Amino acid sequence: MAKFTKVVLLEDSWYSLNPPRGEASILWDQYLEHRKLPLVKSCDVDSRIPYKFLNPLQSAFFYTYKNGSALVSSPTSSGKSLIAHLFMKNRKGLKVYTAPIKALVYEKAIELRNYYQVEIRTGDQVLESYKDLKGDLLVCTYEYLVIALRNKASWVDNVSCIVIDEIHQIFKRPILEELVIYALDKNIDILALSATIPNKEEMAQWLNVNLLLDSNWRPVPLNRENKLLKNFPPLTKEDIDISCEKQKTLIKKLLSAVFTLRQVDEKVIVFLPSKKIGWCLLELANSERIGIMNETLPFEKEEREEAEIAFHNADVPAEERKQIEKAFREGNLNILLATQTLAYGVNLPADKVLILIRVLKLDSKFKVTPDGLDIIQMEGRAGRLGIKDIGYSVRLLYGLDEAQLNRELSNSMSSYKKEEGEDIDEYFSLLMLLAIHYKGPQYMDFLNKTLIYGKMSKRKIDENLDFLERNGYVNYYTPTKKGYFCITADISPVALEEYLRRKQAGLPIVATVRPLLKAKLDAIRPFVENKGNYQEEVSQIYELLFSYDFEYEDNTDQLLFYTEGFLFNYPNIKNPPGEFSHLGLHAIYLCRKLLAMKKVGFFDDGVLGILKIAHAIKYGISIDYASLGGIKGIGHIRSNLIKRILKENNKTPPPLGSKVKELFDLFTEYEWRKHSLNILTEQRKLKKESAVKETDKMLNVLKSNLSGYLMDDKILLASSMFIMNKNAIREKKEYLIQKILSYDTIDKIENVKKGG
């Protein structure tokens, strides 16, 4: 078993920015002693560091880290980014910093540009996989790095070290298992960073580190307290009319607690265990005449001069989330409701966090939500260095007591065990395939290197192996062509089998390709289910799906609701909610997956059919009208407005690749305006003034694109580069359109890059 040095940074360490001074108090198990060490002068490390001393955590790392891999567990905002610089700075070759989400990638890239020539890769840009890396530091998402390693990108042999930020994400993002195994096999040093790690010693053993630095010190001390929600009187005694009838008592007490516990000058984040509670709380706030910043809502809001509160969650359109984050960061918004996703996302420090903790009954078991890992991560948002001397965390207990909470926290911090469901695990089906690819009959040698999956029962492992053999992915402990295709194309066997099943059943094409989209797509229902003709509209979706013996746990119905354009009927939807607001990247990945599947015979339609699917999903428009998504800047609502104008006048849209002028010339400008106003007022239920403004915007988009083409630039370039390789970069759009639309048979697709 690997040996490592364990160092604990104690809470009595201290640090001051003004004047700059402090001390690192550490327990160093190598010497079995308690030491108090002076802070390291920044100029002795790197003259580019913008402050006089390293803080206690950074100083402790500087004193104790010598070489090899390291694991650092320390509260949020304690300076782990500079520790990454200390780890990387003297290494030759390509240094890699990985983070779980794009927002963190960009945030870390900005911090590290002071020391390195930084390249950013998130998978967002079509050209990424074709461009050489010129910098000495790559900052990227987990997925980008794993796919590059799996497909042996030209630069991977030059990687000298890897920083894995938020290593605790391994419990939610198992792709990290594969990343760590690759690094261990290639003897690449790892720096793993986290604010919350269960059983740190076991994690350190698995990572084969030389140093475990465990910090109890926070840059801003944290004051924790538990309060019972039942002790807060409801904010109002009136029988407020809100849609959340079953949870009305909880919501009233919660809003009372928020305004009782927040001090006048405090920025507060309120963490909630579910989106449902958040929307209900916001609805009650609206009824209490509290200003709300959100625009896309499941209820009609009253306009106020000043926004006092907002709700940040994955269902809020991306544009709105950015506006909310900016307002909270700059002090124009002081109360932010949030789900646990914010705890793992962008850096938004607060003076105080309130965490609603509940007990839920699931079948015969009871579950505390959020779990201990999430609670500690949420508390990391409390405290603003240099602004307030102390941060506050208030745990609002609902349906449980302090003893139950303490047991949950203890259990969460001591166990890695993965719950084994009845179905074949989608990611594990691909990981098992990779294990067989690398180790053949000794596949358990690979699985035993994982932190979590190696602990799965033999029964579950045998079930997965049987699934792979039975469906033709593995033969005699060797991946078949079908198996290799999944590895290179990053499609799990479970997803491919579900796609093939739907294809055989003859489902609509959008429903058929749904398993290939790595997105939850669960955001629509909360905004529409109690409004308009939702039941009638969703029944039309079910008619497409329920004629077959299928169950849909992947929100296929919501995706069809989106692509059929039903959101147009809901004026409260100004931008598509949640992941639907940024499906463009998923559409590009899907486009390239379908081109790869066409090459090996899993997809039968031509390239034009693939382009239609990509446009339909990116813009939320039906396949027959997919070309409308190609109008630059058109968006979901306006493309569906044009669709309805054409449909009501029995007009067929010009095909993909046509000039926008061909579409515009179908009507006079007067006719466009008349039809648009009628539809916006009668079907979208807009007031006349709003309908006029929206019509003007739609016409301006059309008129500004008359010389353009009905083809999305990114979808065109992604598909062209898949077919033509780098040659596509140099060509004009008109040429690419002519070229790609001429590829009707797979025999003409050349130079295909697998896995792109």
Coordinates of C-alpha atoms in Angstrom, one line a residue, residues 301-692:
K301 CA -45.1 38.2 -11.9
E302 CA -46.0 41.7 -10.8
E303 CA -43.4 44.3 -12.0
R304 CA -41.5 46.1 -9.2
E305 CA -39.1 49.0 -9.5
E306 CA -36.3 47.0 -7.7
A307 CA -35.5 43.3 -7.7
E308 CA -34.8 42.0 -4.2
I309 CA -34.7 38.2 -4.9
A310 CA -33.9 35.8 -7.7
F311 CA -33.8 32.0 -8.3
H312 CA -30.7 30.5 -9.8
N313 CA -31.1 26.9 -11.1
A314 CA -30.5 24.7 -14.1
D315 CA -34.0 25.5 -15.5
V316 CA -33.4 29.2 -15.8
P317 CA -32.3 30.2 -19.4
A318 CA -28.6 30.6 -19.7
E319 CA -28.9 34.3 -20.5
E320 CA -30.9 35.0 -17.4
R321 CA -28.6 33.0 -15.2
K322 CA -25.6 35.2 -16.3
Q323 CA -27.6 38.4 -15.6
I324 CA -28.6 37.1 -12.1
E325 CA -25.0 36.1 -11.3
K326 CA -23.7 39.5 -12.4
A327 CA -26.3 41.3 -10.3
F328 CA -25.5 39.3 -7.2
R329 CA -21.8 39.7 -7.7
E330 CA -22.0 43.4 -8.1
G331 CA -24.3 44.0 -5.2
N332 CA -27.5 44.9 -7.1
L333 CA -29.2 41.7 -5.8
N334 CA -28.8 40.5 -2.2
I335 CA -31.0 37.4 -1.9
L336 CA -30.3 34.5 -4.2
L337 CA -32.3 31.3 -4.1
A338 CA -30.3 28.4 -5.5
T339 CA -30.3 24.6 -5.9
Q340 CA -27.2 22.5 -5.1
T341 CA -25.8 23.1 -8.7
L342 CA -24.6 26.6 -7.6
A343 CA -22.5 25.0 -4.8
Y344 CA -20.4 23.3 -7.5
G345 CA -20.5 26.1 -10.1
V346 CA -19.3 29.6 -10.5
N347 CA -17.7 31.5 -7.7
L348 CA -20.4 33.6 -6.0
P349 CA -19.4 34.3 -2.4
A350 CA -22.0 35.4 0.1
D351 CA -22.0 36.7 3.7
K352 CA -24.5 34.1 4.8
V353 CA -25.9 30.8 3.4
L354 CA -29.2 29.3 4.5
I355 CA -29.5 25.6 3.8
L356 CA -32.9 23.9 3.9
I357 CA -32.3 20.3 5.0
R358 CA -35.2 17.8 4.8
V359 CA -35.9 14.2 5.4
L360 CA -37.6 12.5 2.4
K361 CA -39.2 9.0 2.5
L362 CA -38.2 6.9 -0.5
D363 CA -40.1 3.6 -0.5
S364 CA -39.3 2.2 2.9
K365 CA -36.1 4.2 3.4
F366 CA -35.5 7.7 4.7
K367 CA -33.1 10.1 3.0
V368 CA -31.6 13.4 4.2
T369 CA -31.4 15.9 1.3
P370 CA -29.1 17.5 0.5
D371 CA -26.5 15.0 1.5
G372 CA -23.4 15.8 3.7
L373 CA -21.1 16.4 0.8
D374 CA -23.5 19.0 -0.7
I375 CA -24.1 20.7 2.6
I376 CA -20.3 21.3 3.2
Q377 CA -19.9 22.5 -0.4
M378 CA -22.8 24.9 0.1
E379 CA -21.2 26.3 3.2
G380 CA -18.1 27.0 1.2
R381 CA -20.0 29.9 -0.4
A382 CA -20.2 31.8 3.0
G383 CA -17.5 34.4 3.6
R384 CA -16.0 37.2 1.6
L385 CA -12.3 37.7 2.2
G386 CA -11.4 41.4 2.7
I387 CA -15.0 42.4 3.0
K388 CA -16.4 40.7 6.1
D389 CA -14.6 39.2 9.1
I390 CA -16.8 36.1 9.4
G391 CA -19.2 34.0 7.3
Y392 CA -22.4 32.4 8.5
S393 CA -24.1 29.2 7.8
V394 CA -27.6 28.5 9.0
R395 CA -28.9 25.0 8.5
L396 CA -32.7 25.1 8.5
L397 CA -33.9 21.6 9.6
Y398 CA -37.3 20.5 8.4
G399 CA -38.6 17.1 9.5
L400 CA -35.4 16.0 11.2
D401 CA -33.4 16.9 14.3
E402 CA -29.7 17.7 14.9
A403 CA -28.8 14.1 15.8
Q404 CA -30.1 12.8 12.5
L405 CA -28.2 15.6 10.6
N406 CA -25.0 14.8 12.4
R407 CA -25.3 11.1 11.5
E408 CA -25.9 12.0 7.9
L409 CA -22.9 14.3 7.8
S410 CA -20.7 11.5 9.3
N411 CA -22.0 8.9 6.9
S412 CA -21.5 11.1 3.9
M413 CA -17.9 11.8 4.8
S414 CA -16.9 8.2 5.3
S415 CA -18.3 6.2 2.4
Y416 CA -17.8 5.9 -1.4
K417 CA -20.2 3.1 -2.0
K418 CA -22.2 3.4 -5.2
E419 CA -25.9 2.3 -5.1
E420 CA -26.5 -0.4 -7.6
G421 CA -29.8 0.0 -9.5
E422 CA -31.7 -2.6 -11.4
D423 CA -30.8 -1.3 -14.9
I424 CA -27.4 -1.5 -16.6
D425 CA -25.4 1.6 -15.7
E426 CA -24.9 3.7 -18.9
Y427 CA -21.4 4.9 -18.1
F428 CA -20.3 1.6 -16.6
S429 CA -21.2 -0.1 -19.9
L430 CA -18.6 2.1 -21.6
L431 CA -16.1 1.8 -18.8
M432 CA -16.4 -2.0 -18.9
L433 CA -15.9 -2.0 -22.6
L434 CA -12.7 0.1 -22.1
A435 CA -11.5 -2.3 -19.4
I436 CA -11.8 -5.2 -21.8
H437 CA -10.2 -3.1 -24.6
Y438 CA -7.1 -2.4 -22.4
K439 CA -6.9 -5.7 -20.4
G440 CA -8.9 -8.4 -22.2
P441 CA -9.7 -11.3 -19.9
Q442 CA -8.0 -9.5 -17.1
Y443 CA -10.5 -6.7 -17.3
M444 CA -10.9 -6.7 -13.5
D445 CA -7.3 -5.4 -13.3
F446 CA -8.6 -2.2 -14.9
L447 CA -11.8 -2.1 -12.8
N448 CA -9.9 -2.7 -9.6
K449 CA -8.0 0.5 -10.2
T450 CA -11.2 2.6 -10.0
L451 CA -12.3 4.1 -6.8
I452 CA -16.0 3.3 -7.0
Y453 CA -16.8 0.8 -9.8
G454 CA -14.3 -1.7 -8.6
K455 CA -16.4 -2.1 -5.5
M456 CA -19.5 -3.2 -7.4
S457 CA -20.8 -6.7 -6.8
K458 CA -19.7 -9.6 -8.9
R459 CA -23.3 -10.0 -9.9
K460 CA -23.5 -6.5 -11.3
I461 CA -20.2 -6.8 -13.2
D462 CA -21.3 -10.1 -14.7
E463 CA -24.6 -8.5 -15.8
N464 CA -22.7 -5.8 -17.6
L465 CA -20.4 -8.3 -19.3
D466 CA -23.4 -10.4 -20.4
F467 CA -25.0 -7.2 -21.8
L468 CA -21.9 -6.4 -23.8
E469 CA -21.5 -10.0 -25.1
R470 CA -25.2 -10.5 -25.9
N471 CA -25.5 -7.3 -27.9
G472 CA -22.3 -7.8 -29.9
Y473 CA -19.9 -5.4 -28.3
V474 CA -17.5 -8.0 -27.0
N475 CA -16.4 -11.4 -28.3
Y476 CA -13.9 -13.6 -26.4
Y477 CA -12.9 -10.7 -24.2
T478 CA -12.1 -8.5 -27.2
P479 CA -14.2 -5.5 -28.4
T480 CA -15.9 -6.1 -31.8
K481 CA -16.1 -3.4 -34.5
K482 CA -19.3 -2.3 -32.8
G483 CA -17.5 -2.1 -29.5
Y484 CA -14.6 -0.1 -30.9
F485 CA -17.1 2.2 -32.6
C486 CA -18.6 3.1 -29.2
I487 CA -15.1 3.8 -27.7
T488 CA -14.0 6.1 -30.5
A489 CA -17.3 7.8 -31.0
D490 CA -17.9 8.3 -27.2
I491 CA -21.3 6.6 -27.3
S492 CA -22.1 4.2 -24.5
P493 CA -23.4 0.7 -25.5
V494 CA -26.6 1.4 -23.4
A495 CA -27.3 4.6 -25.4
L496 CA -26.6 2.9 -28.7
E497 CA -28.9 0.0 -27.9
E498 CA -31.7 2.3 -26.9
Y499 CA -31.2 4.2 -30.2
L500 CA -31.4 1.0 -32.2
R501 CA -34.5 -0.1 -30.3
R502 CA -36.3 3.1 -31.1
K503 CA -35.1 3.1 -34.7
Q504 CA -36.5 -0.5 -35.1
A505 CA -39.8 0.6 -33.6
G506 CA -40.1 3.5 -36.1
L507 CA -40.4 6.3 -33.6
P508 CA -40.1 9.9 -34.8
I509 CA -36.5 10.7 -35.6
V510 CA -36.1 13.3 -32.7
A511 CA -37.3 10.6 -30.2
T512 CA -35.1 8.0 -31.9
V513 CA -31.9 10.1 -31.5
R514 CA -32.7 11.3 -27.9
P515 CA -30.5 8.6 -26.2
L516 CA -27.5 10.0 -28.0
L517 CA -27.9 13.5 -26.4
K518 CA -26.0 13.8 -23.1
A519 CA -28.5 16.2 -21.5
K520 CA -31.3 15.9 -18.9
L521 CA -33.8 18.1 -20.8
D522 CA -36.1 18.3 -17.8
A523 CA -36.7 22.0 -17.6
I524 CA -39.9 22.6 -19.6
R525 CA -42.6 21.0 -17.5
P526 CA -42.4 23.4 -14.5
F527 CA -43.1 26.4 -16.7
V528 CA -46.0 25.1 -18.6
E529 CA -47.9 22.2 -16.9
N530 CA -50.5 24.4 -15.2
K531 CA -51.0 26.8 -18.1
G532 CA -52.8 27.1 -21.4
N533 CA -53.6 24.0 -23.3
Y534 CA -50.7 22.0 -21.9
Q535 CA -52.7 18.7 -21.4
E536 CA -54.0 18.8 -24.9
E537 CA -50.6 19.6 -26.3
V538 CA -48.8 16.9 -24.4
S539 CA -51.4 14.4 -25.4
Q540 CA -50.3 15.0 -29.0
I541 CA -46.8 14.2 -28.0
Y542 CA -47.9 11.0 -26.3
E543 CA -49.8 9.9 -29.4
L544 CA -46.4 9.9 -31.2
L545 CA -44.8 7.8 -28.4
F546 CA -47.4 5.7 -26.6
S547 CA -48.5 3.8 -29.7
Y548 CA -45.3 1.7 -28.9
D549 CA -44.6 -0.3 -25.8
F550 CA -41.9 2.2 -24.5
E551 CA -41.2 3.9 -21.3
Y552 CA -39.4 7.3 -21.4
E553 CA -37.4 8.2 -18.3
D554 CA -35.1 10.5 -20.3
N555 CA -37.6 13.3 -20.9
T556 CA -38.1 12.4 -24.6
D557 CA -41.6 13.9 -24.3
Q558 CA -40.2 17.3 -23.2
L559 CA -37.7 17.3 -26.1
L560 CA -40.6 16.6 -28.6
F561 CA -42.7 19.3 -26.9
Y562 CA -39.8 21.7 -27.6
T563 CA -39.1 20.7 -31.2
E564 CA -42.8 20.7 -32.0
G565 CA -42.8 24.4 -31.0
F566 CA -45.4 24.3 -28.3
L567 CA -43.4 26.7 -26.1
F568 CA -44.5 29.4 -28.5
N569 CA -48.0 29.3 -26.9
Y570 CA -46.6 30.4 -23.5
P571 CA -45.8 34.1 -23.2
N572 CA -44.0 33.5 -19.9
I573 CA -41.3 31.7 -21.9
K574 CA -39.1 34.5 -23.4
N575 CA -36.1 32.1 -23.8
P576 CA -36.1 28.3 -23.8
P577 CA -35.5 27.2 -20.2
G578 CA -32.5 25.2 -18.9
E579 CA -30.5 23.1 -21.2
F580 CA -32.9 23.9 -24.0
S581 CA -31.4 27.4 -24.2
H582 CA -28.0 26.0 -25.2
L583 CA -28.7 22.9 -27.2
G584 CA -26.4 24.1 -30.0
L585 CA -23.4 22.2 -28.6
H586 CA -25.3 19.0 -28.1
A587 CA -26.7 19.4 -31.7
I588 CA -23.2 19.7 -33.1
Y589 CA -22.0 16.6 -31.2
L590 CA -25.1 14.7 -32.3
C591 CA -24.5 15.8 -35.9
R592 CA -21.0 14.3 -35.8
K593 CA -22.1 11.2 -34.0
L594 CA -24.8 10.6 -36.7
L595 CA -22.2 11.1 -39.4
A596 CA -19.9 8.5 -37.7
M597 CA -22.9 6.2 -37.3
K598 CA -23.8 6.6 -41.0
K599 CA -20.3 5.5 -41.9
V600 CA -20.7 2.2 -40.1
G601 CA -24.3 1.6 -41.0
F602 CA -26.2 2.6 -37.8
F603 CA -27.9 5.6 -39.5
D604 CA -29.7 5.3 -42.8
D605 CA -30.6 8.8 -43.9
G606 CA -28.4 11.1 -45.9
V607 CA -26.3 14.0 -44.8
L608 CA -29.2 16.4 -45.4
G609 CA -31.3 14.4 -43.0
I610 CA -28.6 14.7 -40.4
L611 CA -28.3 18.5 -40.9
K612 CA -32.1 18.7 -40.5
I613 CA -32.0 16.9 -37.2
A614 CA -29.2 19.1 -35.8
H615 CA -31.1 22.3 -36.8
A616 CA -34.4 21.0 -35.4
I617 CA -32.8 20.2 -32.0
K618 CA -30.7 23.3 -31.7
Y619 CA -33.6 25.7 -32.5
G620 CA -36.5 23.6 -31.2
I621 CA -38.3 23.4 -34.5
S622 CA -39.9 20.5 -36.3
I623 CA -38.0 18.6 -39.0
D624 CA -40.1 19.8 -41.9
Y625 CA -39.3 23.4 -41.0
A626 CA -35.7 22.8 -39.8
S627 CA -34.2 25.2 -42.4
L628 CA -35.8 28.1 -40.5
G629 CA -33.3 27.6 -37.8
G630 CA -30.5 28.5 -40.2
I631 CA -31.5 32.2 -40.2
K632 CA -28.7 33.8 -38.3
G633 CA -29.9 35.2 -35.0
I634 CA -33.5 33.9 -35.3
G635 CA -33.8 31.8 -32.1
H636 CA -36.5 29.4 -31.0
I637 CA -39.6 31.7 -30.6
R638 CA -39.1 33.6 -33.8
S639 CA -38.3 30.6 -35.9
N640 CA -41.6 29.0 -34.7
L641 CA -43.4 32.3 -35.4
I642 CA -42.2 32.1 -39.1
K643 CA -43.2 28.4 -39.1
R644 CA -46.7 29.2 -38.1
I645 CA -47.0 32.0 -40.6
L646 CA -45.9 29.6 -43.4
K647 CA -48.1 26.8 -42.2
E648 CA -51.3 28.9 -41.9
N649 CA -50.7 30.1 -45.4
N650 CA -49.9 26.7 -46.9
K651 CA -46.4 27.7 -47.8
T652 CA -43.4 25.4 -47.7
P653 CA -40.1 26.7 -46.4
P654 CA -37.1 26.7 -48.8
P655 CA -34.8 23.8 -48.1
L656 CA -31.6 24.0 -46.1
G657 CA -28.9 25.9 -47.9
S658 CA -31.2 28.2 -49.8
K659 CA -30.9 31.9 -49.6
V660 CA -32.9 33.7 -46.9
K661 CA -34.3 36.0 -49.6
E662 CA -36.2 33.0 -51.1
L663 CA -38.0 32.8 -47.7
F664 CA -38.6 36.5 -47.4
D665 CA -40.0 36.7 -50.9
L666 CA -42.8 34.3 -50.1
F667 CA -44.8 37.3 -48.7
T668 CA -44.7 41.1 -49.1
E669 CA -43.4 42.9 -46.0
Y670 CA -47.0 44.0 -45.3
E671 CA -48.2 40.4 -45.4
W672 CA -45.4 39.3 -43.1
R673 CA -46.4 42.0 -40.6
K674 CA -50.1 41.2 -40.8
H675 CA -49.7 37.5 -40.3
S676 CA -47.2 37.9 -37.5
L677 CA -49.4 40.3 -35.5
N678 CA -52.4 37.9 -35.8
I679 CA -50.4 34.9 -34.6
L680 CA -48.6 36.7 -31.8
T681 CA -51.9 38.2 -30.4
E682 CA -54.1 35.2 -30.9
Q683 CA -51.8 32.2 -30.3
R684 CA -49.0 33.7 -28.2
K685 CA -51.4 35.9 -26.4
L686 CA -49.2 39.0 -26.5
K687 CA -50.7 42.5 -26.1
K688 CA -50.7 44.5 -29.3
E689 CA -47.8 46.7 -28.3
S690 CA -45.6 43.7 -27.5
A691 CA -46.7 42.0 -30.7
V692 CA -45.7 45.0 -32.8

